[in-house]
Coordinates of C-alpha atoms and ligand atoms in Angstrom, one line a residue:
M1 CA -0.1 0.0 0.0
A2 CA 1.6 3.2 -1.1
N3 CA -0.3 6.6 -0.7
I4 CA 2.0 9.3 -2.7
I5 CA 1.4 13.3 -3.5
L6 CA 3.0 14.4 -6.5
F7 CA 3.8 17.9 -6.0
G8 CA 5.0 20.9 -8.2
P9 CA 4.2 24.0 -9.9
P10 CA 1.8 24.1 -13.0
G11 CA 3.7 22.6 -16.1
S12 CA 5.9 20.7 -13.9
G13 CA 4.7 17.5 -15.5
K14 CA 2.6 16.2 -12.4
G15 CA 0.2 14.9 -14.8
T16 CA 2.3 12.8 -17.4
Q17 CA 4.7 11.6 -14.5
A18 CA 1.6 10.7 -12.2
K19 CA 0.1 8.6 -15.0
K20 CA 3.3 6.7 -15.3
L21 CA 3.8 6.0 -11.8
A22 CA 0.3 5.1 -11.2
E23 CA 0.9 2.2 -14.0
K24 CA 4.2 1.1 -12.8
F25 CA 3.5 1.1 -9.1
E26 CA -0.5 0.1 -9.4
L27 CA -1.7 3.1 -8.1
M28 CA -4.9 5.0 -8.7
H29 CA -4.2 8.1 -10.1
I30 CA -6.1 11.2 -8.8
S31 CA -6.1 14.4 -10.4
T32 CA -8.3 17.4 -9.2
G33 CA -7.5 19.4 -12.4
D34 CA -9.0 16.2 -14.4
M35 CA -11.9 15.8 -12.1
F36 CA -12.8 19.6 -12.4
R37 CA -12.3 19.3 -16.4
Y38 CA -14.7 16.7 -16.3
E39 CA -17.3 18.4 -14.1
L40 CA -16.8 21.6 -16.6
K41 CA -17.2 19.6 -19.9
N42 CA -20.1 17.8 -18.6
E43 CA -21.5 21.3 -17.3
T44 CA -22.6 19.7 -13.8
P45 CA -23.5 22.3 -11.0
L46 CA -19.7 21.7 -9.7
G47 CA -18.4 22.2 -13.0
K48 CA -20.3 25.4 -13.2
R49 CA -19.1 26.5 -10.1
A50 CA -15.6 25.8 -10.9
K51 CA -15.4 27.4 -14.5
E52 CA -14.5 30.7 -13.7
Y53 CA -11.8 30.2 -11.2
M54 CA -10.3 27.6 -13.6
N55 CA -10.3 29.8 -16.5
Q56 CA -8.7 32.5 -14.4
G57 CA -6.0 30.5 -13.0
Q58 CA -7.4 30.6 -9.7
L59 CA -7.8 27.9 -7.2
V60 CA -11.2 26.7 -6.8
P61 CA -12.3 27.3 -3.2
D62 CA -11.1 24.7 -0.6
E63 CA -14.7 23.6 0.2
L64 CA -15.9 22.2 -3.1
T65 CA -12.4 20.8 -3.9
I66 CA -12.1 18.9 -0.5
E67 CA -15.7 17.3 -0.7
M68 CA -15.2 16.3 -4.2
L69 CA -11.6 14.8 -3.2
K70 CA -13.4 13.0 -0.1
N71 CA -15.8 11.7 -2.3
K72 CA -13.6 10.2 -4.8
V73 CA -11.3 8.6 -2.3
K74 CA -14.0 7.2 -0.2
S75 CA -15.6 5.5 -3.1
N76 CA -12.2 3.8 -4.0
Q77 CA -11.3 2.1 -1.0
D78 CA -10.1 -1.0 -2.5
V79 CA -7.1 0.2 -4.4
K80 CA -3.6 -0.7 -3.7
G81 CA -2.8 2.9 -3.2
I82 CA -3.4 6.5 -4.4
I83 CA -1.1 9.1 -6.2
L84 CA -2.6 12.5 -5.9
D85 CA -2.0 14.9 -8.5
G86 CA -2.8 18.7 -8.0
F87 CA -4.2 18.2 -4.4
P88 CA -3.5 19.5 -1.6
R89 CA -2.8 23.0 -3.3
T90 CA -3.5 24.9 0.3
V91 CA -2.6 24.1 3.8
P92 CA -6.1 23.5 4.7
Q93 CA -6.6 21.0 1.8
A94 CA -3.6 19.1 3.2
E95 CA -5.1 19.3 6.8
A96 CA -8.2 17.9 5.4
L97 CA -6.3 15.2 3.7
D98 CA -4.8 14.2 7.1
T99 CA -8.0 13.8 8.8
L100 CA -9.6 12.0 5.9
M101 CA -6.7 9.3 5.8
N102 CA -6.8 8.9 9.5
N103 CA -10.5 8.3 9.3
L104 CA -10.0 5.8 6.6
N105 CA -6.8 4.5 8.3
M106 CA -4.6 5.3 5.4
K107 CA -1.0 6.3 5.7
L108 CA 0.6 8.9 3.6
E109 CA 4.1 7.5 2.4
G110 CA 5.3 10.8 1.3
L111 CA 5.0 14.2 -1.1
I112 CA 7.5 14.0 -4.0
A113 CA 7.9 17.8 -5.4
L114 CA 9.3 18.5 -9.1
R115 CA 11.5 21.2 -9.3
V116 CA 11.3 23.2 -12.4
E117 CA 12.7 26.6 -13.4
K118 CA 10.1 29.5 -13.8
E119 CA 10.8 30.3 -17.4
E120 CA 10.6 26.4 -18.4
I121 CA 7.5 26.5 -16.8
V122 CA 6.0 29.3 -19.1
K123 CA 7.4 27.5 -22.1
R124 CA 6.0 24.2 -21.4
L125 CA 2.5 25.6 -20.6
L126 CA 2.4 27.8 -23.6
E127 CA 3.6 24.7 -25.9
R128 CA 1.1 22.7 -24.0
G129 CA -1.7 25.3 -24.9
K130 CA -1.3 24.8 -28.7
T131 CA -2.7 20.9 -28.4
S132 CA -4.5 20.7 -24.7
G133 CA -7.4 22.6 -25.6
R134 CA -7.2 24.3 -22.1
K135 CA -7.9 28.0 -22.1
D136 CA -5.6 28.5 -18.7
D137 CA -2.8 27.2 -21.1
Q138 CA -3.0 29.7 -23.9
N139 CA -2.7 33.1 -22.3
E140 CA 0.6 33.9 -20.8
E141 CA -0.8 36.3 -18.4
V142 CA -3.0 33.6 -16.9
I143 CA 0.1 31.2 -16.7
R144 CA 1.7 33.8 -14.7
D145 CA -1.0 34.1 -12.4
R146 CA -0.9 30.3 -11.8
I147 CA 2.5 30.5 -11.1
Q148 CA 1.9 33.5 -8.5
V149 CA -1.2 31.2 -6.9
Y150 CA 1.4 28.5 -6.8
L151 CA 4.0 30.6 -4.9
D152 CA 1.7 32.3 -2.5
E153 CA -1.0 29.4 -1.8
T154 CA 0.4 25.9 -2.9
Q155 CA 4.2 26.3 -1.8
P156 CA 3.7 26.3 2.1
V157 CA 2.3 22.7 1.6
F158 CA 5.7 21.8 0.9
E159 CA 6.6 23.0 4.5
F160 CA 3.6 21.2 6.1
Y161 CA 4.8 18.0 4.8
D162 CA 8.5 18.6 5.4
N163 CA 7.8 19.2 9.0
K164 CA 6.7 15.9 9.4
S165 CA 9.8 14.4 7.3
L166 CA 7.6 13.4 4.4
A167 CA 8.7 15.9 1.8
Y168 CA 11.0 14.7 -1.2
T169 CA 12.6 16.9 -3.9
V170 CA 13.0 15.6 -7.3
N171 CA 14.9 17.7 -10.4
G172 CA 12.1 18.5 -12.8
M173 CA 14.3 19.4 -15.8
G174 CA 15.2 17.0 -18.3
N175 CA 13.3 14.6 -20.5
I176 CA 10.0 12.6 -19.5
D177 CA 12.2 9.4 -19.1
E178 CA 14.7 10.9 -17.0
I179 CA 12.5 12.3 -14.8
F180 CA 10.3 9.4 -14.5
E181 CA 13.6 7.4 -13.5
R182 CA 14.4 9.9 -10.8
L183 CA 10.7 9.9 -9.3
S184 CA 10.6 5.7 -9.2
A185 CA 13.9 5.6 -7.4
V186 CA 12.3 7.7 -4.8
V187 CA 8.9 5.7 -5.0
E188 CA 10.9 2.7 -4.2
E189 CA 12.6 3.8 -1.4
L190 CA 9.4 5.1 0.5
Ligands
LIG1 P1 -4.5 21.7 -12.9 O1 -5.1 20.3 -14.1 O2 -4.1 20.6 -11.7 O3 -3.3 22.6 -13.2 O4 -5.7 22.2 -12.2 C1 -6.6 22.9 -13.2 C2 -7.5 24.2 -12.5 O5 -8.1 23.4 -11.8 C3 -6.7 24.7 -11.6 O6 -6.0 26.1 -12.0 C4 -7.5 25.2 -10.3 O7 -8.5 26.4 -11.0 C5 -8.6 24.0 -10.4 N1 -7.8 23.2 -9.6 C6 -7.4 22.0 -9.6 N2 -6.8 21.0 -8.4 C7 -7.2 22.0 -7.6 C8 -7.2 22.1 -5.9 N3 -6.4 21.3 -5.3 N4 -7.6 23.1 -5.3 C9 -8.3 24.3 -6.0 N5 -8.4 24.4 -7.2 C10 -7.8 23.4 -8.2

């Protein structure tokens, strides 16, 4: 049983790497960004509430995000483990995750942060925007806002887990396979 958080700024490769890690280590990949995009596409009440925040590169309010994540984890308790991608993004979300895992008798093995330089992030996201169809990848201003939100609201989540000696950092620069090797080595040691 391994429960892991893959952490890092937007464009650090979390989604790509989380999918590969999920396959290799037989974990369930949970991406709150993907879940919100699904709600948005299907024009559900939750999708409608999340839409403006997402398009502007802001975080969806904690109460909505935490509720959605809780339901997902609770309804998938038969899995070997989970890899969280894009959650938690605020300290209150991290605290809620702690409570949820305690209640479900789950243990978090670690948070692995991908470290990527800022200009590389902007470049990757603009590139992704050409094909992803994601509005929030197509506008440089929104991209820079998302990075700022990450620095202000999400970065403290690293300290939260570092204080529990659960945080690891991996160099996120380089090609997909190289980065995957580095991540796999850390996961194997958890
Ligand atoms: P992502 O695909 O992880 O980059 O997420 C895309 C967008 O979905 C973010 O910019 C937020 O608007 C929203 N989102 C995803 N995960 C969260 C979260 N944990 N908390 C708040 N908003 C989120």
